[in-house]
JSON list of C-alpha atoms in Angstrom, two decimals:
[
{"chain": "A", "resi": 243, "resn": "UNK", "atom": "CA", "xyz": [-50.95, 62.72, -29.35]},
{"chain": "A", "resi": 244, "resn": "UNK", "atom": "CA", "xyz": [-46.91, 63.21, -28.25]},
{"chain": "A", "resi": 245, "resn": "UNK", "atom": "CA", "xyz": [-48.70, 64.69, -24.74]},
{"chain": "A", "resi": 246, "resn": "UNK", "atom": "CA", "xyz": [-50.46, 61.44, -25.18]},
{"chain": "A", "resi": 247, "resn": "UNK", "atom": "CA", "xyz": [-48.23, 59.68, -25.44]},
{"chain": "A", "resi": 248, "resn": "UNK", "atom": "CA", "xyz": [-45.78, 61.53, -22.70]},
{"chain": "A", "resi": 249, "resn": "UNK", "atom": "CA", "xyz": [-48.72, 60.38, -20.32]},
{"chain": "A", "resi": 250, "resn": "UNK", "atom": "CA", "xyz": [-48.27, 56.84, -21.16]},
{"chain": "A", "resi": 251, "resn": "UNK", "atom": "CA", "xyz": [-44.49, 57.23, -20.63]},
{"chain": "A", "resi": 252, "resn": "UNK", "atom": "CA", "xyz": [-45.94, 58.60, -16.93]},
{"chain": "A", "resi": 253, "resn": "UNK", "atom": "CA", "xyz": [-47.69, 56.31, -16.28]},
{"chain": "A", "resi": 254, "resn": "UNK", "atom": "CA", "xyz": [-44.44, 53.26, -17.15]},
{"chain": "A", "resi": 255, "resn": "UNK", "atom": "CA", "xyz": [-42.47, 55.27, -14.48]},
{"chain": "A", "resi": 256, "resn": "UNK", "atom": "CA", "xyz": [-44.85, 55.44, -11.96]},
{"chain": "A", "resi": 257, "resn": "UNK", "atom": "CA", "xyz": [-45.25, 51.30, -11.83]},
{"chain": "A", "resi": 258, "resn": "UNK", "atom": "CA", "xyz": [-42.05, 50.72, -11.96]},
{"chain": "A", "resi": 259, "resn": "UNK", "atom": "CA", "xyz": [-41.79, 53.25, -9.32]},
{"chain": "A", "resi": 260, "resn": "UNK", "atom": "CA", "xyz": [-43.96, 51.42, -6.67]},
{"chain": "A", "resi": 261, "resn": "UNK", "atom": "CA", "xyz": [-42.70, 47.93, -7.96]},
{"chain": "A", "resi": 262, "resn": "UNK", "atom": "CA", "xyz": [-39.98, 49.40, -6.18]},
{"chain": "A", "resi": 263, "resn": "UNK", "atom": "CA", "xyz": [-40.98, 50.46, -3.27]},
{"chain": "A", "resi": 264, "resn": "UNK", "atom": "CA", "xyz": [-42.87, 47.22, -2.41]},
{"chain": "A", "resi": 265, "resn": "UNK", "atom": "CA", "xyz": [-39.77, 45.75, -3.17]},
{"chain": "A", "resi": 266, "resn": "UNK", "atom": "CA", "xyz": [-40.89, 42.97, -5.65]},
{"chain": "A", "resi": 267, "resn": "UNK", "atom": "CA", "xyz": [-38.08, 44.31, -8.16]},
{"chain": "A", "resi": 268, "resn": "UNK", "atom": "CA", "xyz": [-35.14, 45.81, -5.83]},
{"chain": "A", "resi": 269, "resn": "UNK", "atom": "CA", "xyz": [-31.68, 47.66, -6.21]},
{"chain": "A", "resi": 270, "resn": "UNK", "atom": "CA", "xyz": [-28.80, 45.37, -5.17]},
{"chain": "A", "resi": 271, "resn": "UNK", "atom": "CA", "xyz": [-25.39, 46.03, -3.37]},
{"chain": "A", "resi": 272, "resn": "UNK", "atom": "CA", "xyz": [-21.41, 45.15, -5.20]},
{"chain": "A", "resi": 273, "resn": "UNK", "atom": "CA", "xyz": [-19.70, 46.19, -1.25]},
{"chain": "A", "resi": 274, "resn": "UNK", "atom": "CA", "xyz": [-17.63, 48.93, -3.32]},
{"chain": "A", "resi": 275, "resn": "UNK", "atom": "CA", "xyz": [-18.94, 52.52, -4.11]},
{"chain": "A", "resi": 276, "resn": "UNK", "atom": "CA", "xyz": [-20.94, 53.79, -6.57]},
{"chain": "A", "resi": 277, "resn": "UNK", "atom": "CA", "xyz": [-21.33, 56.75, -7.91]},
{"chain": "A", "resi": 278, "resn": "UNK", "atom": "CA", "xyz": [-23.02, 57.44, -10.80]},
{"chain": "A", "resi": 279, "resn": "UNK", "atom": "CA", "xyz": [-23.54, 60.62, -13.34]},
{"chain": "A", "resi": 280, "resn": "UNK", "atom": "CA", "xyz": [-26.87, 61.73, -15.45]},
{"chain": "A", "resi": 281, "resn": "UNK", "atom": "CA", "xyz": [-29.46, 63.65, -15.99]},
{"chain": "A", "resi": 282, "resn": "UNK", "atom": "CA", "xyz": [-32.68, 63.90, -16.17]},
{"chain": "A", "resi": 283, "resn": "UNK", "atom": "CA", "xyz": [-33.77, 65.92, -19.78]},
{"chain": "A", "resi": 284, "resn": "UNK", "atom": "CA", "xyz": [-31.41, 64.00, -23.35]},
{"chain": "A", "resi": 285, "resn": "UNK", "atom": "CA", "xyz": [-29.35, 65.49, -25.04]},
{"chain": "A", "resi": 286, "resn": "UNK", "atom": "CA", "xyz": [-25.95, 66.72, -23.77]},
{"chain": "A", "resi": 287, "resn": "UNK", "atom": "CA", "xyz": [-25.65, 68.09, -20.56]},
{"chain": "A", "resi": 288, "resn": "UNK", "atom": "CA", "xyz": [-21.54, 67.34, -20.09]},
{"chain": "A", "resi": 289, "resn": "UNK", "atom": "CA", "xyz": [-21.81, 63.22, -18.16]},
{"chain": "A", "resi": 290, "resn": "UNK", "atom": "CA", "xyz": [-18.99, 62.29, -20.05]},
{"chain": "A", "resi": 291, "resn": "UNK", "atom": "CA", "xyz": [-16.52, 65.14, -19.38]},
{"chain": "A", "resi": 292, "resn": "UNK", "atom": "CA", "xyz": [-18.09, 64.33, -15.76]},
{"chain": "A", "resi": 293, "resn": "UNK", "atom": "CA", "xyz": [-17.63, 60.72, -15.40]},
{"chain": "A", "resi": 294, "resn": "UNK", "atom": "CA", "xyz": [-13.54, 61.17, -16.37]},
{"chain": "A", "resi": 295, "resn": "UNK", "atom": "CA", "xyz": [-13.57, 64.37, -13.57]},
{"chain": "A", "resi": 296, "resn": "UNK", "atom": "CA", "xyz": [-15.02, 61.18, -11.13]},
{"chain": "A", "resi": 297, "resn": "UNK", "atom": "CA", "xyz": [-12.65, 58.75, -12.60]},
{"chain": "A", "resi": 298, "resn": "UNK", "atom": "CA", "xyz": [-9.35, 60.62, -12.38]},
{"chain": "A", "resi": 299, "resn": "UNK", "atom": "CA", "xyz": [-11.02, 62.12, -8.69]},
{"chain": "A", "resi": 300, "resn": "UNK", "atom": "CA", "xyz": [-11.04, 58.59, -8.17]},
{"chain": "A", "resi": 301, "resn": "UNK", "atom": "CA", "xyz": [-7.12, 57.95, -9.22]},
{"chain": "A", "resi": 302, "resn": "UNK", "atom": "CA", "xyz": [-6.04, 60.17, -6.88]},
{"chain": "A", "resi": 303, "resn": "UNK", "atom": "CA", "xyz": [-7.80, 58.83, -3.80]},
{"chain": "A", "resi": 304, "resn": "UNK", "atom": "CA", "xyz": [-5.53, 56.09, -4.96]},
{"chain": "A", "resi": 305, "resn": "UNK", "atom": "CA", "xyz": [-9.00, 54.03, -6.13]},
{"chain": "A", "resi": 306, "resn": "UNK", "atom": "CA", "xyz": [-9.55, 51.35, -8.84]},
{"chain": "A", "resi": 307, "resn": "UNK", "atom": "CA", "xyz": [-12.99, 51.93, -10.66]},
{"chain": "A", "resi": 308, "resn": "UNK", "atom": "CA", "xyz": [-14.08, 51.28, -13.18]},
{"chain": "A", "resi": 309, "resn": "UNK", "atom": "CA", "xyz": [-17.10, 53.18, -16.08]},
{"chain": "A", "resi": 310, "resn": "UNK", "atom": "CA", "xyz": [-19.77, 51.09, -16.34]},
{"chain": "A", "resi": 311, "resn": "UNK", "atom": "CA", "xyz": [-22.68, 52.21, -19.36]},
{"chain": "A", "resi": 312, "resn": "UNK", "atom": "CA", "xyz": [-25.02, 50.80, -21.38]},
{"chain": "A", "resi": 313, "resn": "UNK", "atom": "CA", "xyz": [-23.00, 52.28, -24.14]},
{"chain": "A", "resi": 314, "resn": "UNK", "atom": "CA", "xyz": [-25.92, 53.53, -25.93]},
{"chain": "A", "resi": 315, "resn": "UNK", "atom": "CA", "xyz": [-26.15, 53.62, -30.61]},
{"chain": "A", "resi": 316, "resn": "UNK", "atom": "CA", "xyz": [-23.73, 50.73, -30.32]},
{"chain": "A", "resi": 317, "resn": "UNK", "atom": "CA", "xyz": [-23.12, 47.35, -32.81]},
{"chain": "A", "resi": 318, "resn": "UNK", "atom": "CA", "xyz": [-22.76, 44.23, -29.76]},
{"chain": "A", "resi": 319, "resn": "UNK", "atom": "CA", "xyz": [-24.73, 42.86, -27.65]},
{"chain": "A", "resi": 320, "resn": "UNK", "atom": "CA", "xyz": [-24.67, 42.04, -24.33]},
{"chain": "A", "resi": 321, "resn": "UNK", "atom": "CA", "xyz": [-21.58, 42.22, -21.59]},
{"chain": "A", "resi": 322, "resn": "UNK", "atom": "CA", "xyz": [-18.58, 43.77, -23.10]},
{"chain": "A", "resi": 323, "resn": "UNK", "atom": "CA", "xyz": [-15.94, 45.09, -22.65]},
{"chain": "A", "resi": 324, "resn": "UNK", "atom": "CA", "xyz": [-14.14, 48.24, -24.30]},
{"chain": "A", "resi": 325, "resn": "UNK", "atom": "CA", "xyz": [-11.42, 49.29, -22.76]},
{"chain": "A", "resi": 326, "resn": "UNK", "atom": "CA", "xyz": [-8.98, 46.07, -19.71]},
{"chain": "A", "resi": 327, "resn": "UNK", "atom": "CA", "xyz": [-6.06, 47.56, -17.54]},
{"chain": "A", "resi": 328, "resn": "UNK", "atom": "CA", "xyz": [-3.95, 46.97, -20.52]},
{"chain": "A", "resi": 329, "resn": "UNK", "atom": "CA", "xyz": [-5.41, 48.71, -23.96]},
{"chain": "A", "resi": 330, "resn": "UNK", "atom": "CA", "xyz": [-9.07, 49.12, -25.61]},
{"chain": "A", "resi": 331, "resn": "UNK", "atom": "CA", "xyz": [-10.60, 46.37, -26.99]},
{"chain": "A", "resi": 332, "resn": "UNK", "atom": "CA", "xyz": [-14.13, 46.95, -28.77]},
{"chain": "A", "resi": 333, "resn": "UNK", "atom": "CA", "xyz": [-13.94, 50.20, -32.18]},
{"chain": "A", "resi": 334, "resn": "UNK", "atom": "CA", "xyz": [-16.19, 52.95, -31.28]},
{"chain": "A", "resi": 335, "resn": "UNK", "atom": "CA", "xyz": [-18.81, 50.75, -33.37]},
{"chain": "A", "resi": 336, "resn": "UNK", "atom": "CA", "xyz": [-19.80, 47.91, -30.83]},
{"chain": "A", "resi": 337, "resn": "UNK", "atom": "CA", "xyz": [-18.52, 49.57, -27.90]},
{"chain": "A", "resi": 338, "resn": "UNK", "atom": "CA", "xyz": [-20.70, 53.04, -28.18]},
{"chain": "A", "resi": 339, "resn": "UNK", "atom": "CA", "xyz": [-19.82, 56.87, -28.74]},
{"chain": "A", "resi": 340, "resn": "UNK", "atom": "CA", "xyz": [-19.55, 57.18, -24.88]},
{"chain": "A", "resi": 341, "resn": "UNK", "atom": "CA", "xyz": [-17.66, 54.17, -23.16]},
{"chain": "A", "resi": 342, "resn": "UNK", "atom": "CA", "xyz": [-14.95, 55.08, -25.93]},
{"chain": "A", "resi": 343, "resn": "UNK", "atom": "CA", "xyz": [-14.03, 58.22, -26.18]},
{"chain": "A", "resi": 344, "resn": "UNK", "atom": "CA", "xyz": [-13.45, 57.54, -21.94]},
{"chain": "A", "resi": 345, "resn": "UNK", "atom": "CA", "xyz": [-12.13, 54.48, -23.13]},
{"chain": "A", "resi": 346, "resn": "UNK", "atom": "CA", "xyz": [-9.35, 56.14, -25.32]},
{"chain": "A", "resi": 347, "resn": "UNK", "atom": "CA", "xyz": [-9.16, 59.56, -23.19]},
{"chain": "A", "resi": 348, "resn": "UNK", "atom": "CA", "xyz": [-8.67, 57.58, -19.40]},
{"chain": "A", "resi": 349, "resn": "UNK", "atom": "CA", "xyz": [-5.90, 54.26, -20.34]},
{"chain": "A", "resi": 350, "resn": "UNK", "atom": "CA", "xyz": [-5.62, 52.62, -17.66]},
{"chain": "A", "resi": 351, "resn": "UNK", "atom": "CA", "xyz": [-9.67, 52.19, -16.10]},
{"chain": "A", "resi": 352, "resn": "UNK", "atom": "CA", "xyz": [-12.00, 48.78, -17.61]},
{"chain": "A", "resi": 353, "resn": "UNK", "atom": "CA", "xyz": [-14.66, 49.64, -19.37]},
{"chain": "A", "resi": 354, "resn": "UNK", "atom": "CA", "xyz": [-17.42, 47.71, -19.45]},
{"chain": "A", "resi": 355, "resn": "UNK", "atom": "CA", "xyz": [-20.75, 48.35, -20.78]},
{"chain": "A", "resi": 356, "resn": "UNK", "atom": "CA", "xyz": [-24.49, 46.64, -20.58]},
{"chain": "A", "resi": 357, "resn": "UNK", "atom": "CA", "xyz": [-27.70, 46.72, -19.87]},
{"chain": "A", "resi": 358, "resn": "UNK", "atom": "CA", "xyz": [-27.92, 45.53, -16.35]},
{"chain": "A", "resi": 359, "resn": "UNK", "atom": "CA", "xyz": [-25.68, 47.95, -14.72]},
{"chain": "A", "resi": 360, "resn": "UNK", "atom": "CA", "xyz": [-25.96, 45.21, -11.91]},
{"chain": "A", "resi": 361, "resn": "UNK", "atom": "CA", "xyz": [-24.65, 42.97, -13.70]},
{"chain": "A", "resi": 362, "resn": "UNK", "atom": "CA", "xyz": [-22.28, 44.47, -16.21]},
{"chain": "A", "resi": 363, "resn": "UNK", "atom": "CA", "xyz": [-20.37, 45.86, -12.54]},
{"chain": "A", "resi": 364, "resn": "UNK", "atom": "CA", "xyz": [-20.33, 42.44, -10.77]},
{"chain": "A", "resi": 365, "resn": "UNK", "atom": "CA", "xyz": [-18.61, 41.50, -14.17]},
{"chain": "A", "resi": 366, "resn": "UNK", "atom": "CA", "xyz": [-16.00, 44.03, -13.28]},
{"chain": "A", "resi": 367, "resn": "UNK", "atom": "CA", "xyz": [-16.07, 43.60, -10.12]},
{"chain": "A", "resi": 368, "resn": "UNK", "atom": "CA", "xyz": [-15.34, 40.21, -11.01]},
{"chain": "A", "resi": 369, "resn": "UNK", "atom": "CA", "xyz": [-12.05, 40.23, -14.05]},
{"chain": "A", "resi": 370, "resn": "UNK", "atom": "CA", "xyz": [-10.57, 43.42, -12.53]},
{"chain": "A", "resi": 371, "resn": "UNK", "atom": "CA", "xyz": [-10.66, 44.14, -8.62]},
{"chain": "A", "resi": 372, "resn": "UNK", "atom": "CA", "xyz": [-12.38, 47.37, -8.94]},
{"chain": "A", "resi": 373, "resn": "UNK", "atom": "CA", "xyz": [-12.88, 49.59, -5.74]},
{"chain": "A", "resi": 374, "resn": "UNK", "atom": "CA", "xyz": [-14.70, 51.99, -7.08]},
{"chain": "A", "resi": 375, "resn": "UNK", "atom": "CA", "xyz": [-18.03, 52.12, -10.17]},
{"chain": "A", "resi": 376, "resn": "UNK", "atom": "CA", "xyz": [-18.59, 54.66, -11.76]},
{"chain": "A", "resi": 377, "resn": "UNK", "atom": "CA", "xyz": [-22.00, 54.38, -13.29]},
{"chain": "A", "resi": 378, "resn": "UNK", "atom": "CA", "xyz": [-22.26, 57.10, -17.22]},
{"chain": "A", "resi": 379, "resn": "UNK", "atom": "CA", "xyz": [-25.53, 57.32, -17.27]},
{"chain": "A", "resi": 380, "resn": "UNK", "atom": "CA", "xyz": [-27.25, 56.56, -14.70]},
{"chain": "A", "resi": 381, "resn": "UNK", "atom": "CA", "xyz": [-29.82, 58.17, -13.63]},
{"chain": "A", "resi": 382, "resn": "UNK", "atom": "CA", "xyz": [-32.56, 55.82, -14.68]},
{"chain": "A", "resi": 383, "resn": "UNK", "atom": "CA", "xyz": [-31.21, 52.69, -13.73]},
{"chain": "A", "resi": 384, "resn": "UNK", "atom": "CA", "xyz": [-31.90, 50.76, -10.54]},
{"chain": "A", "resi": 385, "resn": "UNK", "atom": "CA", "xyz": [-30.50, 47.53, -10.50]},
{"chain": "A", "resi": 386, "resn": "UNK", "atom": "CA", "xyz": [-27.29, 48.23, -8.64]},
{"chain": "A", "resi": 387, "resn": "UNK", "atom": "CA", "xyz": [-27.59, 50.47, -5.04]},
{"chain": "A", "resi": 388, "resn": "UNK", "atom": "CA", "xyz": [-26.42, 53.47, -5.96]},
{"chain": "A", "resi": 389, "resn": "UNK", "atom": "CA", "xyz": [-23.91, 56.22, -3.23]},
{"chain": "A", "resi": 390, "resn": "UNK", "atom": "CA", "xyz": [-23.72, 58.85, -5.06]},
{"chain": "A", "resi": 391, "resn": "UNK", "atom": "CA", "xyz": [-26.18, 59.82, -7.42]},
{"chain": "A", "resi": 392, "resn": "UNK", "atom": "CA", "xyz": [-25.13, 62.98, -9.98]},
{"chain": "A", "resi": 393, "resn": "UNK", "atom": "CA", "xyz": [-27.39, 64.54, -11.56]},
{"chain": "A", "resi": 394, "resn": "UNK", "atom": "CA", "xyz": [-26.04, 66.63, -14.30]},
{"chain": "A", "resi": 395, "resn": "UNK", "atom": "CA", "xyz": [-28.21, 69.64, -15.76]},
{"chain": "A", "resi": 396, "resn": "UNK", "atom": "CA", "xyz": [-28.17, 72.55, -18.69]},
{"chain": "A", "resi": 397, "resn": "UNK", "atom": "CA", "xyz": [-27.87, 75.91, -16.72]},
{"chain": "A", "resi": 398, "resn": "UNK", "atom": "CA", "xyz": [-29.82, 77.57, -20.04]},
{"chain": "A", "resi": 399, "resn": "UNK", "atom": "CA", "xyz": [-33.33, 76.77, -20.62]},
{"chain": "A", "resi": 400, "resn": "UNK", "atom": "CA", "xyz": [-32.83, 73.36, -18.91]},
{"chain": "A", "resi": 401, "resn": "UNK", "atom": "CA", "xyz": [-35.71, 71.67, -18.71]},
{"chain": "A", "resi": 402, "resn": "UNK", "atom": "CA", "xyz": [-37.66, 72.45, -21.67]},
{"chain": "A", "resi": 403, "resn": "UNK", "atom": "CA", "xyz": [-40.94, 72.18, -21.98]},
{"chain": "A", "resi": 404, "resn": "UNK", "atom": "CA", "xyz": [-40.47, 70.78, -19.48]},
{"chain": "A", "resi": 405, "resn": "UNK", "atom": "CA", "xyz": [-42.80, 67.73, -20.51]},
{"chain": "A", "resi": 406, "resn": "UNK", "atom": "CA", "xyz": [-41.99, 64.55, -20.03]},
{"chain": "A", "resi": 407, "resn": "UNK", "atom": "CA", "xyz": [-40.31, 62.41, -23.59]},
{"chain": "A", "resi": 408, "resn": "UNK", "atom": "CA", "xyz": [-41.91, 62.27, -26.38]},
{"chain": "A", "resi": 409, "resn": "UNK", "atom": "CA", "xyz": [-43.42, 65.19, -25.39]},
{"chain": "A", "resi": 410, "resn": "UNK", "atom": "CA", "xyz": [-40.84, 66.74, -24.82]},
{"chain": "A", "resi": 411, "resn": "UNK", "atom": "CA", "xyz": [-37.01, 66.47, -23.43]},
{"chain": "A", "resi": 412, "resn": "UNK", "atom": "CA", "xyz": [-37.87, 65.39, -19.68]},
{"chain": "A", "resi": 413, "resn": "UNK", "atom": "CA", "xyz": [-36.50, 61.72, -19.00]},
{"chain": "A", "resi": 414, "resn": "UNK", "atom": "CA", "xyz": [-38.38, 61.98, -15.48]},
{"chain": "A", "resi": 415, "resn": "UNK", "atom": "CA", "xyz": [-40.37, 64.39, -14.00]},
{"chain": "A", "resi": 416, "resn": "UNK", "atom": "CA", "xyz": [-38.80, 66.85, -12.11]},
{"chain": "A", "resi": 417, "resn": "UNK", "atom": "CA", "xyz": [-40.24, 65.22, -8.09]},
{"chain": "A", "resi": 418, "resn": "UNK", "atom": "CA", "xyz": [-36.95, 62.38, -9.45]},
{"chain": "A", "resi": 419, "resn": "UNK", "atom": "CA", "xyz": [-33.96, 65.75, -8.23]},
{"chain": "A", "resi": 420, "resn": "UNK", "atom": "CA", "xyz": [-35.51, 63.99, -4.80]},
{"chain": "A", "resi": 421, "resn": "UNK", "atom": "CA", "xyz": [-33.07, 61.06, -5.60]},
{"chain": "A", "resi": 422, "resn": "UNK", "atom": "CA", "xyz": [-30.22, 63.20, -5.98]},
{"chain": "A", "resi": 423, "resn": "UNK", "atom": "CA", "xyz": [-26.68, 63.77, -4.05]},
{"chain": "A", "resi": 424, "resn": "UNK", "atom": "CA", "xyz": [-25.46, 66.91, -6.03]},
{"chain": "A", "resi": 425, "resn": "UNK", "atom": "CA", "xyz": [-26.50, 68.40, -8.83]},
{"chain": "A", "resi": 426, "resn": "UNK", "atom": "CA", "xyz": [-24.19, 69.96, -11.43]},
{"chain": "A", "resi": 427, "resn": "UNK", "atom": "CA", "xyz": [-25.50, 73.02, -13.59]},
{"chain": "A", "resi": 428, "resn": "UNK", "atom": "CA", "xyz": [-22.70, 73.15, -16.88]},
{"chain": "A", "resi": 429, "resn": "UNK", "atom": "CA", "xyz": [-22.59, 76.14, -18.75]},
{"chain": "A", "resi": 430, "resn": "UNK", "atom": "CA", "xyz": [-22.53, 78.86, -16.17]},
{"chain": "A", "resi": 431, "resn": "UNK", "atom": "CA", "xyz": [-21.30, 82.51, -17.03]},
{"chain": "A", "resi": 432, "resn": "UNK", "atom": "CA", "xyz": [-21.55, 83.14, -13.29]},
{"chain": "A", "resi": 433, "resn": "UNK", "atom": "CA", "xyz": [-23.89, 82.45, -10.44]},
{"chain": "A", "resi": 434, "resn": "UNK", "atom": "CA", "xyz": [-26.36, 84.79, -11.73]},
{"chain": "A", "resi": 435, "resn": "UNK", "atom": "CA", "xyz": [-27.42, 81.66, -14.40]},
{"chain": "A", "resi": 436, "resn": "UNK", "atom": "CA", "xyz": [-28.43, 78.99, -11.76]},
{"chain": "A", "resi": 437, "resn": "UNK", "atom": "CA", "xyz": [-31.86, 80.66, -11.11]},
{"chain": "A", "resi": 438, "resn": "UNK", "atom": "CA", "xyz": [-33.79, 78.26, -12.60]},
{"chain": "A", "resi": 439, "resn": "UNK", "atom": "CA", "xyz": [-32.24, 74.81, -11.68]},
{"chain": "A", "resi": 440, "resn": "UNK", "atom": "CA", "xyz": [-32.06, 76.13, -7.77]},
{"chain": "A", "resi": 441, "resn": "UNK", "atom": "CA", "xyz": [-35.28, 77.50, -8.04]},
{"chain": "A", "resi": 442, "resn": "UNK", "atom": "CA", "xyz": [-36.41, 74.23, -9.17]},
{"chain": "A", "resi": 443, "resn": "UNK", "atom": "CA", "xyz": [-34.65, 72.05, -7.45]},
{"chain": "A", "resi": 444, "resn": "UNK", "atom": "CA", "xyz": [-35.24, 73.79, -4.19]},
{"chain": "A", "resi": 445, "resn": "UNK", "atom": "CA", "xyz": [-39.09, 73.00, -4.71]},
{"chain": "A", "resi": 446, "resn": "UNK", "atom": "CA", "xyz": [-38.87, 68.89, -5.60]},
{"chain": "A", "resi": 447, "resn": "UNK", "atom": "CA", "xyz": [-35.33, 68.36, -3.00]},
{"chain": "A", "resi": 448, "resn": "UNK", "atom": "CA", "xyz": [-34.81, 71.15, -0.91]},
{"chain": "A", "resi": 449, "resn": "UNK", "atom": "CA", "xyz": [-31.40, 69.63, 0.91]},
{"chain": "A", "resi": 450, "resn": "UNK", "atom": "CA", "xyz": [-29.50, 69.22, -2.20]},
{"chain": "A", "resi": 451, "resn": "UNK", "atom": "CA", "xyz": [-26.58, 71.45, -3.66]},
{"chain": "A", "resi": 452, "resn": "UNK", "atom": "CA", "xyz": [-25.93, 73.00, -6.40]},
{"chain": "A", "resi": 453, "resn": "UNK", "atom": "CA", "xyz": [-23.18, 74.00, -7.45]},
{"chain": "A", "resi": 454, "resn": "UNK", "atom": "CA", "xyz": [-22.19, 75.05, -11.32]},
{"chain": "A", "resi": 455, "resn": "UNK", "atom": "CA", "xyz": [-19.82, 73.85, -13.88]},
{"chain": "A", "resi": 456, "resn": "UNK", "atom": "CA", "xyz": [-18.27, 75.43, -16.57]},
{"chain": "A", "resi": 457, "resn": "UNK", "atom": "CA", "xyz": [-16.34, 74.15, -19.80]}
]
């Protein structure tokens, strides 16, 4: 039954890709760099610390970044300002756990949540005058045109049983890796643990570099 449901999920993904490929649905640009940090599986792959590192790097480069997230599991609706340049404005229940954590870890950096990433990012640009946008969990979201697509994976058993939701952990087929600009395999003890990730990337996205990362 789960495999049949996974087939239906694959069909929905294919329909969405078809609509974007033919211009029925479109990604829109905002005029400033957009860095997306996401994954192709459910579960922890290190997205939140990677977002934090991306923001810290942008700050060191003299940029004014904002974090834009869906705010999974939050109690609030619509577009919400979790934190502005002065303070945190929402609690974890209304912000979502990850946006709230990022707001605490990165004081002075605006954090905005919203289901539509383009609208949420536009709100941040209009309100805070930011010069760069970091999307938390942005790989599957295409309303906003992205300049750098970073995909986080687990180095050990990265794809589970290799099946799509709900029969397995994959949010997209592995062929979606071709959309990535960089793949980061987390939790590695050495380069010998990159084999599974590197093999999949070489099969589906030959020119995409793979990095190993440790916490």
